PDB file of C-alpha atoms in Angstrom:
ATOM      1  CA  GLN A   1       0.000   0.000   0.000  1.00 96.00           C
ATOM      2  CA  ILE A   2       1.409   3.351  -1.069  1.00 97.00           C
ATOM      3  CA  THR A   3       1.360   6.132   1.530  1.00 98.00           C
ATOM      4  CA  LEU A   4       2.916   9.579   1.696  1.00 98.00           C
ATOM      5  CA  ARG A   5       3.240  11.774   4.753  1.00 98.00           C
ATOM      6  CA  GLU A   6       4.228  15.426   4.821  1.00 98.00           C
ATOM      7  CA  SER A   7       6.080  16.882   7.798  1.00 98.00           C
ATOM      8  CA  GLY A   8       7.636  20.188   8.720  1.00 97.00           C
ATOM      9  CA  PRO A   9       7.033  23.426  10.594  1.00 98.00           C
ATOM     10  CA  THR A  10       3.501  24.715  11.006  1.00 98.00           C
ATOM     11  CA  LEU A  11       4.585  28.322  11.552  1.00 98.00           C
ATOM     12  CA  ILE A  12       7.383  30.170   9.802  1.00 98.00           C
ATOM     13  CA  LYS A  13       8.402  33.819   9.777  1.00 98.00           C
ATOM     14  CA  PRO A  14       8.523  35.985   6.636  1.00 98.00           C
ATOM     15  CA  ARG A  15      11.772  35.784   4.687  1.00 98.00           C
ATOM     16  CA  GLN A  16      12.682  32.469   6.285  1.00 98.00           C
ATOM     17  CA  THR A  17      13.207  29.240   4.329  1.00 98.00           C
ATOM     18  CA  LEU A  18      10.597  26.490   4.500  1.00 98.00           C
ATOM     19  CA  THR A  19      11.698  22.866   4.455  1.00 98.00           C
ATOM     20  CA  LEU A  20       9.057  20.154   4.135  1.00 98.00           C
ATOM     21  CA  THR A  21       9.667  16.426   3.978  1.00 98.00           C
ATOM     22  CA  CYS A  22       7.512  13.873   2.193  1.00 98.00           C
ATOM     23  CA  SER A  23       8.109  10.414   3.689  1.00 98.00           C
ATOM     24  CA  CYS A  24       7.118   7.693   1.245  1.00 98.00           C
ATOM     25  CA  SER A  25       6.263   4.054   1.842  1.00 98.00           C
ATOM     26  CA  GLY A  26       4.981   1.201  -0.290  1.00 97.00           C
ATOM     27  CA  PHE A  27       7.178   2.189  -3.209  1.00 97.00           C
ATOM     28  CA  SER A  28      10.773   3.116  -3.918  1.00 97.00           C
ATOM     29  CA  LEU A  29      11.887   6.505  -5.172  1.00 96.00           C
ATOM     30  CA  SER A  30      14.513   4.652  -7.176  1.00 95.00           C
ATOM     31  CA  THR A  31      12.065   2.584  -9.232  1.00 95.00           C
ATOM     32  CA  ALA A  32      11.983   3.593 -12.878  1.00 95.00           C
ATOM     33  CA  GLY A  33       8.976   5.725 -13.694  1.00 95.00           C
ATOM     34  CA  VAL A  34       8.237   6.872 -10.138  1.00 97.00           C
ATOM     35  CA  GLY A  35       7.720  10.538  -9.359  1.00 97.00           C
ATOM     36  CA  VAL A  36       6.605  12.618  -6.374  1.00 98.00           C
ATOM     37  CA  GLY A  37       4.950  15.967  -6.818  1.00 98.00           C
ATOM     38  CA  TRP A  38       4.227  18.881  -4.513  1.00 98.00           C
ATOM     39  CA  ILE A  39       0.947  20.784  -4.675  1.00 98.00           C
ATOM     40  CA  ARG A  40      -0.200  23.570  -2.388  1.00 98.00           C
ATOM     41  CA  GLN A  41      -3.580  25.049  -1.473  1.00 98.00           C
ATOM     42  CA  PRO A  42      -4.018  28.419   0.249  1.00 98.00           C
ATOM     43  CA  PRO A  43      -6.885  28.526   2.752  1.00 98.00           C
ATOM     44  CA  GLY A  44     -10.219  28.478   0.940  1.00 97.00           C
ATOM     45  CA  LYS A  45      -8.595  28.514  -2.492  1.00 98.00           C
ATOM     46  CA  GLY A  46      -7.718  26.125  -5.290  1.00 98.00           C
ATOM     47  CA  LEU A  47      -4.815  23.798  -5.969  1.00 98.00           C
ATOM     48  CA  GLU A  48      -1.482  25.086  -7.237  1.00 98.00           C
ATOM     49  CA  TRP A  49       1.127  22.735  -8.711  1.00 98.00           C
ATOM     50  CA  VAL A  50       4.541  23.470  -7.194  1.00 98.00           C
ATOM     51  CA  GLY A  51       6.879  20.904  -8.744  1.00 98.00           C
ATOM     52  CA  LEU A  52       7.845  17.296  -9.241  1.00 97.00           C
ATOM     53  CA  VAL A  53      10.893  15.031  -9.012  1.00 98.00           C
ATOM     54  CA  TYR A  54      11.304  11.753 -10.864  1.00 96.00           C
ATOM     55  CA  TRP A  55      13.306   8.621 -10.025  1.00 96.00           C
ATOM     56  CA  ASP A  56      16.115   9.799 -12.282  1.00 95.00           C
ATOM     57  CA  ASP A  57      16.332  13.241 -10.581  1.00 95.00           C
ATOM     58  CA  ASP A  58      14.536  14.942 -13.444  1.00 95.00           C
ATOM     59  CA  VAL A  59      12.969  17.904 -11.600  1.00 97.00           C
ATOM     60  CA  ARG A  60      10.306  20.341 -12.789  1.00 96.00           C
ATOM     61  CA  TYR A  61       9.119  23.538 -11.115  1.00 97.00           C
ATOM     62  CA  SER A  62       6.229  25.891 -11.520  1.00 97.00           C
ATOM     63  CA  PRO A  63       7.563  28.893 -13.461  1.00 96.00           C
ATOM     64  CA  SER A  64       6.098  31.285 -10.913  1.00 96.00           C
ATOM     65  CA  LEU A  65       7.967  29.590  -8.043  1.00 97.00           C
ATOM     66  CA  LYS A  66      11.075  28.338  -9.812  1.00 97.00           C
ATOM     67  CA  SER A  67      13.416  30.977  -8.409  1.00 97.00           C
ATOM     68  CA  ARG A  68      12.506  30.052  -4.821  1.00 98.00           C
ATOM     69  CA  VAL A  69      11.876  26.295  -4.870  1.00 98.00           C
ATOM     70  CA  THR A  70      14.156  23.270  -4.731  1.00 98.00           C
ATOM     71  CA  ILE A  71      12.905  19.696  -4.706  1.00 98.00           C
ATOM     72  CA  THR A  72      15.310  16.888  -3.925  1.00 98.00           C
ATOM     73  CA  ARG A  73      15.089  13.143  -3.565  1.00 97.00           C
ATOM     74  CA  ASP A  74      16.785  11.060  -0.842  1.00 96.00           C
ATOM     75  CA  PRO A  75      16.569   7.421  -1.941  1.00 95.00           C
ATOM     76  CA  SER A  76      18.329   6.185   1.183  1.00 96.00           C
ATOM     77  CA  LYS A  77      15.465   7.501   3.336  1.00 97.00           C
ATOM     78  CA  ASN A  78      12.786   7.232   0.637  1.00 97.00           C
ATOM     79  CA  GLN A  79      11.980  10.889   1.198  1.00 98.00           C
ATOM     80  CA  VAL A  80      11.403  13.907  -0.984  1.00 98.00           C
ATOM     81  CA  VAL A  81      12.270  17.348   0.362  1.00 98.00           C
ATOM     82  CA  LEU A  82      10.710  20.651  -0.674  1.00 98.00           C
ATOM     83  CA  ARG A  83      12.661  23.776   0.102  1.00 98.00           C
ATOM     84  CA  MET A  84      11.166  27.229  -0.478  1.00 98.00           C
ATOM     85  CA  THR A  85      13.128  30.381   0.249  1.00 98.00           C
ATOM     86  CA  ASN A  86      12.054  33.897   1.163  1.00 98.00           C
ATOM     87  CA  MET A  87       8.660  32.869   2.493  1.00 98.00           C
ATOM     88  CA  ASP A  88       5.848  35.423   2.478  1.00 98.00           C
ATOM     89  CA  PRO A  89       2.385  35.436   4.079  1.00 98.00           C
ATOM     90  CA  VAL A  90       0.918  34.677   0.622  1.00 98.00           C
ATOM     91  CA  ASP A  91       2.712  31.321   0.822  1.00 98.00           C
ATOM     92  CA  THR A  92       0.456  30.312   3.710  1.00 98.00           C
ATOM     93  CA  ALA A  93      -1.108  27.066   2.520  1.00 98.00           C
ATOM     94  CA  THR A  94      -1.544  23.356   2.957  1.00 98.00           C
ATOM     95  CA  TYR A  95       1.260  21.595   1.128  1.00 98.00           C
ATOM     96  CA  PHE A  96       0.549  18.156  -0.303  1.00 98.00           C
ATOM     97  CA  CYS A  97       2.895  15.578  -1.794  1.00 98.00           C
ATOM     98  CA  ALA A  98       1.544  13.003  -4.214  1.00 98.00           C
ATOM     99  CA  HIS A  99       2.749   9.868  -6.021  1.00 98.00           C
ATOM    100  CA  ASN A 100       3.008   9.693  -9.787  1.00 97.00           C
ATOM    101  CA  ARG A 101       4.147   7.043 -12.189  1.00 96.00           C
ATOM    102  CA  VAL A 102       4.997   7.049 -15.868  1.00 94.00           C
ATOM    103  CA  GLY A 103       5.393   4.023 -18.067  1.00 89.00           C
ATOM    104  CA  TYR A 104       6.321   2.952 -21.561  1.00 88.00           C
ATOM    105  CA  ASN A 105       5.774   5.500 -24.304  1.00 85.00           C
ATOM    106  CA  PHE A 106       5.125   8.248 -21.737  1.00 86.00           C
ATOM    107  CA  TYR A 107       2.008   6.470 -20.457  1.00 88.00           C
ATOM    108  CA  TYR A 108       0.960   8.292 -17.332  1.00 89.00           C
ATOM    109  CA  TYR A 109      -1.110   7.310 -14.292  1.00 95.00           C
ATOM    110  CA  GLY A 110      -1.990  10.632 -12.664  1.00 96.00           C
ATOM    111  CA  LEU A 111      -1.265  11.797  -9.127  1.00 98.00           C
ATOM    112  CA  ASP A 112      -2.797   8.647  -7.757  1.00 97.00           C
ATOM    113  CA  VAL A 113      -1.988   8.782  -4.034  1.00 98.00           C
ATOM    114  CA  TRP A 114      -1.841  11.948  -1.930  1.00 98.00           C
ATOM    115  CA  GLY A 115      -0.636  12.667   1.550  1.00 98.00           C
ATOM    116  CA  LEU A 116      -2.860  14.324   4.140  1.00 98.00           C
ATOM    117  CA  GLY A 117      -1.030  17.621   3.734  1.00 98.00           C
ATOM    118  CA  ALA A 118       1.029  19.896   5.960  1.00 98.00           C
ATOM    119  CA  THR A 119      -0.422  23.252   6.933  1.00 98.00           C
ATOM    120  CA  VAL A 120       2.119  26.062   6.927  1.00 98.00           C
ATOM    121  CA  THR A 121       1.403  29.566   8.175  1.00 98.00           C
ATOM    122  CA  VAL A 122       3.760  32.412   7.363  1.00 98.00           C
ATOM    123  CA  SER A 123       3.499  35.138   9.965  1.00 97.00           C
ATOM    124  CA  SER A 124       5.740  37.282  12.106  1.00 96.00           C
TER     125      SER A 124
ATOM    126  CA  ASP B   1       2.097  28.052 -19.087  1.00 88.00           C
ATOM    127  CA  ILE B   2      -0.984  26.208 -20.210  1.00 95.00           C
ATOM    128  CA  VAL B   3      -4.061  27.787 -18.627  1.00 97.00           C
ATOM    129  CA  MET B   4      -6.935  25.526 -17.629  1.00 98.00           C
ATOM    130  CA  THR B   5     -10.363  27.181 -17.432  1.00 98.00           C
ATOM    131  CA  GLN B   6     -13.255  25.371 -15.771  1.00 98.00           C
ATOM    132  CA  SER B   7     -16.949  26.107 -15.987  1.00 98.00           C
ATOM    133  CA  PRO B   8     -19.152  26.487 -14.163  1.00 98.00           C
ATOM    134  CA  LEU B   9     -17.348  27.373 -10.958  1.00 98.00           C
ATOM    135  CA  ARG B  10     -20.380  26.398  -8.919  1.00 98.00           C
ATOM    136  CA  LEU B  11     -22.848  23.662  -9.817  1.00 98.00           C
ATOM    137  CA  PRO B  12     -25.996  23.076  -7.734  1.00 98.00           C
ATOM    138  CA  VAL B  13     -27.559  19.690  -8.468  1.00 97.00           C
ATOM    139  CA  ARG B  14     -30.275  17.444  -7.066  1.00 97.00           C
ATOM    140  CA  PRO B  15     -29.541  13.843  -6.089  1.00 96.00           C
ATOM    141  CA  GLY B  16     -30.091  11.550  -9.039  1.00 97.00           C
ATOM    142  CA  GLU B  17     -29.587  14.290 -11.612  1.00 97.00           C
ATOM    143  CA  PRO B  18     -26.653  14.318 -14.032  1.00 98.00           C
ATOM    144  CA  ALA B  19     -23.838  16.840 -13.720  1.00 98.00           C
ATOM    145  CA  SER B  20     -21.291  18.054 -16.220  1.00 98.00           C
ATOM    146  CA  ILE B  21     -18.140  20.130 -15.738  1.00 98.00           C
ATOM    147  CA  SER B  22     -16.189  21.656 -18.598  1.00 98.00           C
ATOM    148  CA  CYS B  23     -12.456  22.260 -18.728  1.00 98.00           C
ATOM    149  CA  ARG B  24     -10.774  24.154 -21.539  1.00 98.00           C
ATOM    150  CA  SER B  25      -7.052  24.429 -22.052  1.00 98.00           C
ATOM    151  CA  SER B  26      -5.171  27.270 -23.725  1.00 97.00           C
ATOM    152  CA  GLN B  27      -3.203  24.745 -25.818  1.00 97.00           C
ATOM    153  CA  SER B  28      -3.840  21.279 -27.166  1.00 97.00           C
ATOM    154  CA  LEU B  29      -3.199  18.553 -24.622  1.00 97.00           C
ATOM    155  CA  LEU B  30      -2.761  15.823 -27.229  1.00 96.00           C
ATOM    156  CA  HIS B  31       0.541  13.965 -26.883  1.00 94.00           C
ATOM    157  CA  ARG B  32       2.187  12.322 -29.875  1.00 94.00           C
ATOM    158  CA  ASN B  33       1.347   8.972 -28.275  1.00 92.00           C
ATOM    159  CA  GLY B  34      -2.336   9.687 -28.920  1.00 93.00           C
ATOM    160  CA  TYR B  35      -3.376  10.408 -25.341  1.00 95.00           C
ATOM    161  CA  ASN B  36      -4.708  13.706 -24.023  1.00 97.00           C
ATOM    162  CA  TYR B  37      -2.986  14.507 -20.749  1.00 97.00           C
ATOM    163  CA  VAL B  38      -5.883  15.638 -18.598  1.00 98.00           C
ATOM    164  CA  ASP B  39      -6.733  14.446 -15.098  1.00 98.00           C
ATOM    165  CA  TRP B  40      -9.730  15.084 -12.888  1.00 98.00           C
ATOM    166  CA  TYR B  41      -9.470  15.258  -9.097  1.00 98.00           C
ATOM    167  CA  GLN B  42     -12.152  15.316  -6.437  1.00 98.00           C
ATOM    168  CA  GLN B  43     -11.621  17.111  -3.140  1.00 98.00           C
ATOM    169  CA  LYS B  44     -14.230  16.595  -0.464  1.00 98.00           C
ATOM    170  CA  PRO B  45     -14.436  19.069   2.426  1.00 95.00           C
ATOM    171  CA  GLY B  46     -11.505  18.712   4.797  1.00 95.00           C
ATOM    172  CA  GLN B  47      -9.833  15.996   2.719  1.00 98.00           C
ATOM    173  CA  SER B  48      -6.904  15.645   0.343  1.00 98.00           C
ATOM    174  CA  PRO B  49      -7.675  15.576  -3.372  1.00 98.00           C
ATOM    175  CA  GLN B  50      -8.271  12.162  -4.918  1.00 98.00           C
ATOM    176  CA  LEU B  51      -7.634  11.095  -8.490  1.00 98.00           C
ATOM    177  CA  LEU B  52     -10.835  10.345 -10.396  1.00 98.00           C
ATOM    178  CA  ILE B  53      -9.790  10.247 -14.041  1.00 98.00           C
ATOM    179  CA  TYR B  54      -6.441  10.267 -15.843  1.00 98.00           C
ATOM    180  CA  LEU B  55      -5.522  10.524 -19.502  1.00 97.00           C
ATOM    181  CA  THR B  56      -8.922  12.144 -20.136  1.00 98.00           C
ATOM    182  CA  SER B  57     -11.118   9.092 -19.701  1.00 98.00           C
ATOM    183  CA  ILE B  58      -9.501   6.351 -17.624  1.00 97.00           C
ATOM    184  CA  ARG B  59     -11.123   5.926 -14.226  1.00 98.00           C
ATOM    185  CA  ALA B  60      -8.714   5.490 -11.338  1.00 97.00           C
ATOM    186  CA  SER B  61      -8.946   2.405  -9.179  1.00 96.00           C
ATOM    187  CA  GLY B  62     -12.111   2.281  -7.091  1.00 97.00           C
ATOM    188  CA  VAL B  63     -13.831   5.206  -8.807  1.00 98.00           C
ATOM    189  CA  PRO B  64     -17.551   4.555  -9.371  1.00 98.00           C
ATOM    190  CA  ALA B  65     -18.734   4.081 -12.922  1.00 98.00           C
ATOM    191  CA  ARG B  66     -21.054   7.085 -12.668  1.00 98.00           C
ATOM    192  CA  PHE B  67     -17.955   9.253 -13.202  1.00 98.00           C
ATOM    193  CA  SER B  68     -16.739   9.572 -16.776  1.00 98.00           C
ATOM    194  CA  GLY B  69     -14.317  11.790 -18.635  1.00 98.00           C
ATOM    195  CA  SER B  70     -14.180  12.732 -22.282  1.00 98.00           C
ATOM    196  CA  GLY B  71     -12.698  15.216 -24.703  1.00 98.00           C
ATOM    197  CA  SER B  72      -9.751  15.895 -26.917  1.00 97.00           C
ATOM    198  CA  GLY B  73      -7.447  18.727 -27.876  1.00 97.00           C
ATOM    199  CA  THR B  74      -8.535  21.687 -25.778  1.00 98.00           C
ATOM    200  CA  ASP B  75     -12.046  20.745 -24.589  1.00 98.00           C
ATOM    201  CA  PHE B  76     -12.675  18.239 -21.833  1.00 98.00           C
ATOM    202  CA  THR B  77     -15.642  17.203 -19.737  1.00 98.00           C
ATOM    203  CA  LEU B  78     -16.243  15.390 -16.483  1.00 98.00           C
ATOM    204  CA  LYS B  79     -19.704  13.878 -16.159  1.00 98.00           C
ATOM    205  CA  ILE B  80     -21.503  12.390 -13.210  1.00 98.00           C
ATOM    206  CA  SER B  81     -24.383  10.308 -14.559  1.00 98.00           C
ATOM    207  CA  ARG B  82     -26.474  10.476 -11.377  1.00 98.00           C
ATOM    208  CA  VAL B  83     -25.194  12.626  -8.561  1.00 98.00           C
ATOM    209  CA  GLU B  84     -25.176  11.166  -5.080  1.00 97.00           C
ATOM    210  CA  ALA B  85     -24.917  13.054  -1.800  1.00 96.00           C
ATOM    211  CA  GLU B  86     -21.334  11.835  -1.350  1.00 97.00           C
ATOM    212  CA  ASP B  87     -20.308  13.580  -4.571  1.00 98.00           C
ATOM    213  CA  VAL B  88     -20.472  16.993  -2.911  1.00 98.00           C
ATOM    214  CA  ALA B  89     -16.929  18.233  -3.479  1.00 98.00           C
ATOM    215  CA  VAL B  90     -14.725  20.537  -5.489  1.00 98.00           C
ATOM    216  CA  TYR B  91     -13.570  19.061  -8.781  1.00 98.00           C
ATOM    217  CA  TYR B  92     -10.339  20.107 -10.493  1.00 98.00           C
ATOM    218  CA  CYS B  93      -8.974  19.385 -13.923  1.00 98.00           C
ATOM    219  CA  MET B  94      -5.211  19.320 -14.403  1.00 98.00           C
ATOM    220  CA  GLN B  95      -3.003  19.175 -17.471  1.00 98.00           C
ATOM    221  CA  ALA B  96       0.137  17.047 -17.400  1.00 96.00           C
ATOM    222  CA  LEU B  97       1.285  17.441 -20.996  1.00 94.00           C
ATOM    223  CA  GLN B  98       3.903  20.098 -20.469  1.00 90.00           C
ATOM    224  CA  PRO B  99       6.855  19.580 -18.145  1.00 90.00           C
ATOM    225  CA  THR B 100       5.111  21.956 -15.729  1.00 93.00           C
ATOM    226  CA  TRP B 101       1.570  21.034 -14.819  1.00 96.00           C
ATOM    227  CA  THR B 102      -1.394  23.315 -14.077  1.00 97.00           C
ATOM    228  CA  PHE B 103      -4.797  22.993 -12.403  1.00 98.00           C
ATOM    229  CA  GLY B 104      -8.114  24.561 -13.258  1.00 98.00           C
ATOM    230  CA  GLN B 105      -9.773  26.870 -10.724  1.00 98.00           C
ATOM    231  CA  GLY B 106     -12.071  24.176  -9.403  1.00 98.00           C
ATOM    232  CA  THR B 107     -15.825  23.581  -9.646  1.00 98.00           C
ATOM    233  CA  LYS B 108     -17.851  23.270  -6.477  1.00 98.00           C
ATOM    234  CA  VAL B 109     -20.639  20.707  -6.769  1.00 98.00           C
ATOM    235  CA  GLU B 110     -23.310  21.208  -4.141  1.00 97.00           C
ATOM    236  CA  MET B 111     -26.781  19.910  -3.449  1.00 95.00           C
ATOM    237  CA  LYS B 112     -29.832  21.993  -4.245  1.00 92.00           C
TER     238      LYS B 112
END
């Protein structure tokens, strides 16, 4: 059974750097085709795609966040880490990680398993 | 970026009635492999989103048959054949064709 669990600070001050960890189980981050994405949701608003890392360290970022975001993969711990610099109150949101898989000929299976989310508030 | 535009943003329905949500993309979502890279996600109040449909029309595991997806190119639709009370949720489309993915604004399905 695939599960993902987000962890990190619930409160962070403006201009600080946020670090969130997605702990994965039931699959290996080293398996060909596996990816883990990050998605965030401000209170009462819609979903925003943040970025994604694949098993081969191919990483993609939202253009609007690219200058501030780094996503890395730690196969030894089966974890994915999201790092976002220069946090602002507008970054207050629930941050989700989700499992993805791609197969032969770019066949794709969606973001099929999501974590429960980590709520982060940016405030002084 | 590809922009995904959903309509309507709010959809009141009665139990047993059909429901339809439209999603339009600013660029074609057709991959050279013949698939259109559109997903649909359901988010019930207080819960994480759940995958309903991927590659336009393939239901995810465990998704009831009353949910169906269709479309091609830039126009896509999620249909619920007969809405049940448990379908009250916000529904999002998402494109996964480009290296960077984008969601629609969401459509809130509520009971009349």
